């Protein structure tokens, strides 16, 4: 079919496959916004799931919902090598600007606190030329959110921002992607700030997204973190939602997949939105016309798998060192000893099994395992076990080994 009309090309559809089957999460978030707007107590939100399930797309959709509700919003992506002050300052700066300027003096006061918070990133005794300028016109407010203790400063910062939002009859939502990559001190400070603004019933929330072990990261930081966040596990789509993710974009272009094609696609993609889009794009280009059939899926599958091997699996594999790649391949091999009916898509395996495959002591493999954890290629859902953060990654590794 016409590749120019391909509805599965990145950014092509009005409702990408990543949002199919996410209606419950969208509706729940609308309720959260409405409860906060009415002064009711509500928790911040955390989305967790594997790579490829559409967490970032859903996070952006939730932000759009907040914008439609006339909230001030800002977004940042956490990085292991970067502390929180600068990216949070930029995100909160944008959120406060979106609130409007009906009370300019109060807005400038909060912007000054944000500036003070941001500039403290350079250290208390840093020269003026070494202080980061966050692009805020208001003068820095001395003595507020600039103590150098991130927990104290973040509580003061979000309290002031939340107070401004309350005065304006609005709300603020800060969206944090890859939340598990925050520095431990920043995680602790964020939890403390969420606790404070919740106690004060201020209209400001944090909406985070991260890998499956993110709840454990938050819990290790503050024992009360489970009371601060509304957790939503974002997984692969059930068959009905996966079929809809394929059919709806095609039907907008007056095309469709027949039942056999839908069954073949679900078998190939496992219901993971990223895979659905990748396979759907190639199947559309290969199929001579509508309806797309199982034969078209069979013909297009090798090209889709080759594209995933380079852009999805391969790009992550290349980030690993030779020693880390050896560990990843051993994980994949260890998973083959698990019965098919007990093996999941992330192929969770005991760390001891990896050591057995390599003929090494588990302690000697700790550096490679820890490095892979930091790179977000694996995660530990429970003590003594590890799993890939990317579904079907073990299958890919066994195909290239």
Coordinates of C-alpha atoms in Angstrom, one line a residue:
X1 CA 0.0 0.0 0.0
X2 CA 1.0 3.6 -0.4
X3 CA 4.0 4.2 2.0
X4 CA 3.2 8.0 2.1
X5 CA -0.1 7.2 3.8
X6 CA 1.5 4.7 6.3
X7 CA -0.3 5.4 9.6
X8 CA 2.3 3.5 11.6
X9 CA 5.2 5.7 10.7
X10 CA 6.5 7.5 13.8
X11 CA 4.3 10.4 14.6
X12 CA 1.8 9.6 11.9
X13 CA -1.4 8.7 13.8
X14 CA -3.8 10.8 15.8
X15 CA -3.7 8.0 18.5
X16 CA -0.5 6.0 18.3
X17 CA -0.4 2.3 19.3
X18 CA 1.2 3.2 22.6
X19 CA -2.1 4.8 23.7
X20 CA -4.3 2.0 22.7
X21 CA -5.7 0.3 25.8
X22 CA -4.6 3.1 28.1
X23 CA -8.1 4.6 28.6
X24 CA -8.2 3.6 32.3
X25 CA -5.0 5.5 33.0
X26 CA -6.2 8.6 31.2
X27 CA -9.6 8.6 32.9
X28 CA -7.9 8.0 36.3
X29 CA -5.6 11.0 35.8
X30 CA -8.6 13.2 34.9
X31 CA -10.1 12.3 38.2
X32 CA -6.8 13.1 40.0
X33 CA -6.7 16.6 38.4
X34 CA -10.3 17.2 39.3
X35 CA -9.9 16.1 42.9
X36 CA -6.9 18.3 43.4
X37 CA -8.7 21.3 41.7
X38 CA -11.4 20.8 44.3
X39 CA -9.0 20.8 47.2
X40 CA -9.3 17.1 47.9
X41 CA -6.2 15.1 49.0
X42 CA -4.6 13.1 46.2
X43 CA -1.3 11.3 45.5
X44 CA 1.3 12.0 42.9
X45 CA 1.4 9.4 40.0
X46 CA 4.1 6.9 39.0
X47 CA 4.0 4.9 35.8
X48 CA 6.2 1.8 35.6
X49 CA 6.9 -0.7 32.9
X50 CA 9.4 -2.2 30.5
X51 CA 10.9 -0.4 27.5
X52 CA 8.6 -0.4 24.6
X53 CA 5.2 -0.3 26.4
X54 CA 4.6 3.4 25.7
X55 CA 5.3 5.0 29.1
X56 CA 6.7 8.2 27.5
X57 CA 3.9 8.5 25.1
X58 CA 1.4 8.1 28.0
X59 CA 3.3 10.6 30.1
X60 CA 3.0 13.1 27.3
X61 CA -0.7 12.4 27.0
X62 CA -1.2 13.0 30.7
X63 CA 0.7 16.3 30.4
X64 CA -1.7 17.2 27.6
X65 CA -4.6 16.5 29.9
X66 CA -3.1 18.8 32.5
X67 CA -2.7 21.5 29.9
X68 CA -6.3 21.2 28.9
X69 CA -7.2 21.6 32.5
X70 CA -5.3 24.9 32.4
X71 CA -2.6 23.6 34.8
X72 CA 1.0 24.8 34.6
X73 CA 3.2 22.0 33.4
X74 CA 6.9 21.2 33.0
X75 CA 8.8 18.1 32.0
X76 CA 12.3 16.7 32.5
X77 CA 14.1 13.5 31.7
X78 CA 16.3 12.2 34.5
X79 CA 19.9 11.2 33.7
X80 CA 22.3 9.3 35.9
X81 CA 25.1 11.8 35.5
X82 CA 22.9 14.9 36.2
X83 CA 21.6 16.2 39.5
X84 CA 18.0 17.5 39.8
X85 CA 18.4 21.2 40.4
X86 CA 18.9 22.4 36.8
X87 CA 16.4 20.3 34.9
X88 CA 13.8 20.8 37.7
X89 CA 14.3 24.5 37.7
X90 CA 13.8 24.7 33.9
X91 CA 10.6 22.5 34.2
X92 CA 9.2 24.5 37.0
X93 CA 10.0 27.8 35.3
X94 CA 8.0 26.7 32.4
X95 CA 5.1 25.5 34.6
X96 CA 4.9 28.9 36.5
X97 CA 5.0 30.8 33.3
X98 CA 2.1 28.8 32.0
X99 CA 0.0 29.8 35.0
X100 CA -0.2 33.3 33.6
X101 CA 0.7 36.7 35.0
X102 CA -2.5 37.9 36.6
X103 CA -0.6 38.4 39.9
X104 CA 2.8 39.4 38.5
X105 CA 4.3 40.3 41.8
X106 CA 3.6 36.9 43.3
X107 CA 4.7 35.2 40.1
X108 CA 8.0 37.1 40.2
X109 CA 8.5 36.1 43.8
X110 CA 8.2 32.4 42.9
X111 CA 10.4 32.8 39.8
X112 CA 13.0 34.4 42.1
X113 CA 12.9 31.4 44.4
X114 CA 13.3 29.0 41.4
X115 CA 16.3 31.1 40.3
X116 CA 17.8 30.9 43.7
X117 CA 17.3 27.2 43.8
X118 CA 18.9 26.7 40.4
X119 CA 21.9 28.9 41.1
X120 CA 22.8 27.0 44.3
X121 CA 23.8 24.1 41.9
X122 CA 27.2 25.9 41.6
X123 CA 27.9 25.9 45.3
X124 CA 27.6 28.5 48.0
X125 CA 30.9 30.2 47.3
X126 CA 30.9 30.1 43.5
X127 CA 31.7 33.3 41.7
X128 CA 29.0 35.0 39.8
X129 CA 30.4 33.9 36.4
X130 CA 30.3 30.3 37.5
X131 CA 26.6 30.4 38.6
X132 CA 24.2 28.9 36.1
X133 CA 21.7 31.3 34.7
X134 CA 18.3 29.6 34.2
X135 CA 17.0 32.3 32.0
X136 CA 14.7 33.8 34.6
X137 CA 14.3 37.6 34.5
X138 CA 13.2 38.0 38.1
X139 CA 16.0 38.6 40.8
X140 CA 17.0 35.6 42.9
X141 CA 15.3 35.5 46.3
X142 CA 18.0 35.1 48.9
X143 CA 17.4 32.8 51.8
X144 CA 14.7 30.6 50.1
X145 CA 15.4 27.2 48.5
X146 CA 19.2 28.0 48.5
X147 CA 20.5 26.3 51.7
X148 CA 22.4 23.7 49.7
X149 CA 20.5 20.9 51.3
X150 CA 18.5 19.5 48.4
X151 CA 15.7 18.2 50.7
X152 CA 15.2 21.5 52.5
X153 CA 15.4 23.4 49.3
X154 CA 13.1 21.2 47.3
X155 CA 10.4 21.3 50.0
X156 CA 10.6 25.1 50.1
X157 CA 10.6 25.4 46.3
X158 CA 7.6 23.2 45.7
X159 CA 5.7 24.7 48.7
X160 CA 6.1 28.2 47.2
X161 CA 5.2 27.1 43.7
X162 CA 2.1 25.2 45.1
X163 CA 1.1 28.2 47.1
X164 CA 1.2 30.4 44.0
X165 CA -0.9 27.9 42.1
X166 CA -3.5 27.8 44.9
X167 CA -3.7 31.6 44.9
X168 CA -4.3 31.6 41.2
X169 CA -6.9 28.8 41.5
X170 CA -4.8 26.5 39.2
X171 CA -2.5 23.6 39.6
X172 CA 1.1 22.6 38.7
X173 CA 2.2 19.2 37.4
X174 CA 5.9 18.2 37.0
X175 CA 6.5 15.3 34.7
X176 CA 9.7 13.2 35.1
X177 CA 10.7 10.6 32.6
X178 CA 13.3 7.8 33.4
X179 CA 12.6 8.6 37.1
X180 CA 14.7 5.6 38.3
X181 CA 17.8 7.5 37.1
X182 CA 17.5 10.3 39.7
X183 CA 20.4 10.5 42.2
X184 CA 19.5 8.8 45.5
X185 CA 19.6 12.1 47.4
X186 CA 17.3 13.7 44.8
X187 CA 14.9 10.8 45.1
X188 CA 14.8 11.3 48.9
X189 CA 14.3 15.0 48.5
X190 CA 11.5 14.5 46.0
X191 CA 9.7 12.1 48.3
X192 CA 10.0 14.5 51.2
X193 CA 8.7 17.4 49.1
X194 CA 5.7 15.3 47.8
X195 CA 4.9 14.4 51.4
X196 CA 5.0 18.1 52.5
X197 CA 2.8 19.4 49.7
X198 CA 0.4 16.5 50.2
X199 CA 0.1 17.4 53.9
X200 CA -0.5 21.0 53.0
X201 CA -3.0 20.1 50.3
X202 CA -1.2 22.2 47.8
X203 CA -2.3 21.8 44.1
X204 CA 1.0 20.5 42.8
X205 CA 1.9 16.9 41.8
X206 CA 4.7 14.9 40.4
X207 CA 4.0 12.5 37.6
X208 CA 6.9 10.1 37.0
X209 CA 7.6 7.2 34.6
X210 CA 10.3 4.6 34.9
X211 CA 11.4 1.0 34.8
X212 CA 9.6 -1.8 36.8
X213 CA 12.0 -1.4 39.8
X214 CA 11.1 2.3 40.3
X215 CA 8.8 1.6 43.3
X216 CA 11.7 -0.2 45.0
X217 CA 13.9 2.8 44.4
X218 CA 11.4 5.1 46.0
X219 CA 10.8 2.8 48.9
X220 CA 14.5 2.4 49.6
X221 CA 14.7 6.2 49.8
X222 CA 11.7 6.9 52.1
X223 CA 9.8 4.2 53.9
X224 CA 6.6 6.1 53.5
X225 CA 6.9 6.5 49.7
X226 CA 4.1 4.0 49.0
X227 CA 1.7 6.4 50.6
X228 CA 2.8 9.3 48.4
X229 CA 2.3 7.8 44.9
X230 CA -0.5 6.2 42.9
X231 CA 1.4 3.4 41.1
X232 CA 0.2 2.3 37.6
X233 CA 1.9 -0.7 36.0
X234 CA 2.0 -0.2 32.2
X235 CA 2.3 -3.6 30.5
X236 CA 1.8 -5.1 27.1
X237 CA -1.7 -4.9 25.5
X238 CA -4.2 -7.7 25.8
X239 CA -5.3 -9.2 22.5
X240 CA -8.4 -6.9 22.0
X241 CA -6.5 -3.7 22.6
X242 CA -3.6 -4.9 20.4
X243 CA -6.0 -5.6 17.6
X244 CA -7.5 -2.1 18.0
X245 CA -4.0 -0.6 17.9
X246 CA -3.5 -2.1 14.5
X247 CA -7.0 -1.7 13.1
X248 CA -7.8 1.9 14.1
X249 CA -4.9 3.6 12.2
X250 CA -5.5 1.4 9.2
X251 CA -9.3 2.1 9.1
X252 CA -8.5 5.8 9.1
X253 CA -6.8 5.1 5.7
X254 CA -9.7 2.9 4.5
X255 CA -7.8 -0.3 5.0
X256 CA -7.9 -3.2 7.5
X257 CA -6.2 -6.4 8.7
X258 CA -8.0 -9.6 8.4
X259 CA -8.4 -12.0 11.4
X260 CA -5.5 -14.2 10.4
X261 CA -3.2 -11.2 10.1
X262 CA -4.3 -9.9 13.5
X263 CA -3.5 -13.3 15.1
X264 CA -0.1 -13.4 13.4
X265 CA 0.7 -9.9 14.5
X266 CA -0.1 -10.6 18.1
X267 CA 2.1 -13.7 18.0
X268 CA 4.9 -11.7 16.6
X269 CA 4.6 -8.6 18.8
X270 CA 3.5 -10.1 22.1
X271 CA 1.2 -7.1 22.4
X272 CA 4.0 -4.6 23.0
X273 CA 3.1 -1.2 21.5
X274 CA 6.6 -0.4 20.2
X275 CA 6.6 -3.8 18.3
X276 CA 3.1 -3.3 17.1
X277 CA 4.1 0.0 15.5
X278 CA 7.3 -1.4 14.0
X279 CA 5.6 -4.5 12.5
X280 CA 2.6 -2.5 11.4
X281 CA 4.8 0.0 9.5
X282 CA 6.6 -2.7 7.5
X283 CA 3.4 -4.7 6.9
X284 CA 1.7 -1.7 5.5
X285 CA 4.6 -1.0 3.1
X286 CA 4.7 -4.7 2.0
X287 CA 1.0 -5.4 1.6
X288 CA -0.2 -4.9 -2.0
X289 CA -3.7 -3.9 -0.8
X290 CA -6.4 -4.2 1.8
X291 CA -7.1 -6.3 3.7
X292 CA -3.6 -7.1 5.0
X293 CA -3.4 -10.9 5.4
X294 CA -1.3 -13.4 7.3
X295 CA 0.9 -13.9 4.2
X296 CA 1.7 -10.2 4.2
X297 CA 2.8 -10.5 7.8
X298 CA 5.0 -13.4 7.1
X299 CA 6.7 -11.6 4.2
X300 CA 7.2 -8.4 6.2
X301 CA 8.4 -10.0 9.5
X302 CA 12.1 -10.4 8.5
X303 CA 12.3 -6.7 7.6
X304 CA 10.6 -5.6 10.8
X305 CA 12.9 -7.9 12.9
X306 CA 15.9 -6.5 11.1
X307 CA 14.8 -3.0 11.9
X308 CA 14.2 -3.8 15.5
X309 CA 17.6 -5.6 15.7
X310 CA 19.4 -2.3 14.8
X311 CA 17.2 0.4 16.3
X312 CA 15.7 -1.2 19.3
X313 CA 17.8 -4.1 20.5
X314 CA 21.2 -3.4 18.8
X315 CA 21.4 0.2 20.0
X316 CA 21.1 -1.0 23.6
X317 CA 23.5 -3.9 23.1
X318 CA 26.2 -1.6 21.7
X319 CA 26.1 0.5 24.9
X320 CA 27.5 -2.5 26.9
X321 CA 31.2 -3.3 27.3
X322 CA 32.5 -6.7 26.2
X323 CA 32.3 -7.9 29.7
X324 CA 28.8 -6.7 30.1
X325 CA 27.7 -8.2 26.8
X326 CA 29.0 -11.5 28.1
X327 CA 26.8 -11.1 31.2
X328 CA 23.8 -10.3 29.0
X329 CA 24.3 -13.4 26.8
X330 CA 24.7 -15.5 29.9
X331 CA 21.3 -14.2 31.1
X332 CA 19.8 -15.2 27.8
X333 CA 21.3 -18.7 27.9
X334 CA 20.2 -19.2 31.6
X335 CA 16.6 -18.4 30.6
X336 CA 16.6 -21.4 28.2
X337 CA 16.6 -23.7 31.2
X338 CA 13.3 -22.3 32.4
X339 CA 10.3 -24.2 31.2
X340 CA 8.3 -22.4 28.4
X341 CA 5.2 -22.1 30.6
X342 CA 7.2 -20.4 33.3
X343 CA 9.3 -18.1 31.1
X344 CA 8.2 -14.5 30.8
X345 CA 9.0 -12.0 28.1
X346 CA 11.8 -10.4 30.2
X347 CA 13.3 -13.8 31.1
X348 CA 13.8 -13.2 34.8
X349 CA 16.6 -15.4 36.0
X350 CA 18.5 -16.0 39.3
X351 CA 21.9 -14.3 39.4
X352 CA 23.3 -17.6 40.5
X353 CA 22.2 -19.2 37.2
X354 CA 24.1 -16.5 35.3
X355 CA 27.2 -17.3 37.3
X356 CA 26.7 -21.0 36.5
X357 CA 26.5 -20.4 32.8
X358 CA 29.8 -18.4 32.9
X359 CA 31.5 -20.8 35.3
X360 CA 32.2 -17.9 37.7
X361 CA 31.5 -17.0 41.3
X362 CA 28.5 -14.6 41.6
X363 CA 30.6 -12.1 43.5
X364 CA 33.0 -11.7 40.6
X365 CA 30.2 -10.7 38.3
X366 CA 28.9 -7.9 40.6
X367 CA 30.7 -5.1 38.7
X368 CA 29.2 -6.1 35.3
X369 CA 25.7 -6.6 36.8
X370 CA 25.8 -3.2 38.6
X371 CA 27.0 -1.4 35.5
X372 CA 24.1 -3.0 33.5
X373 CA 21.7 -1.9 36.2
X374 CA 22.9 1.7 36.0
X375 CA 22.7 1.6 32.2
X376 CA 19.0 0.5 32.4
X377 CA 19.6 -2.7 30.4
X378 CA 18.6 -5.0 33.3
X379 CA 16.7 -4.6 36.5
X380 CA 16.2 -6.5 39.8
X381 CA 12.5 -7.0 40.6
X382 CA 13.3 -9.2 43.6
X383 CA 16.4 -10.1 45.6
X384 CA 18.6 -12.6 43.8
X385 CA 16.9 -12.3 40.4
X386 CA 17.5 -10.1 37.4
X387 CA 15.6 -9.5 34.2
X388 CA 16.0 -7.6 30.9
X389 CA 14.3 -4.1 30.8
X390 CA 13.5 -4.8 27.1
X391 CA 11.0 -7.5 26.2
X392 CA 12.3 -10.3 23.8
X393 CA 15.9 -9.1 24.4
X394 CA 17.0 -12.6 25.3
X395 CA 15.6 -14.0 22.1
X396 CA 17.5 -11.3 20.2
X397 CA 20.7 -12.1 22.0
X398 CA 20.4 -15.8 21.2
X399 CA 19.8 -15.0 17.5
X400 CA 23.1 -13.0 17.2
X401 CA 25.3 -15.1 19.5

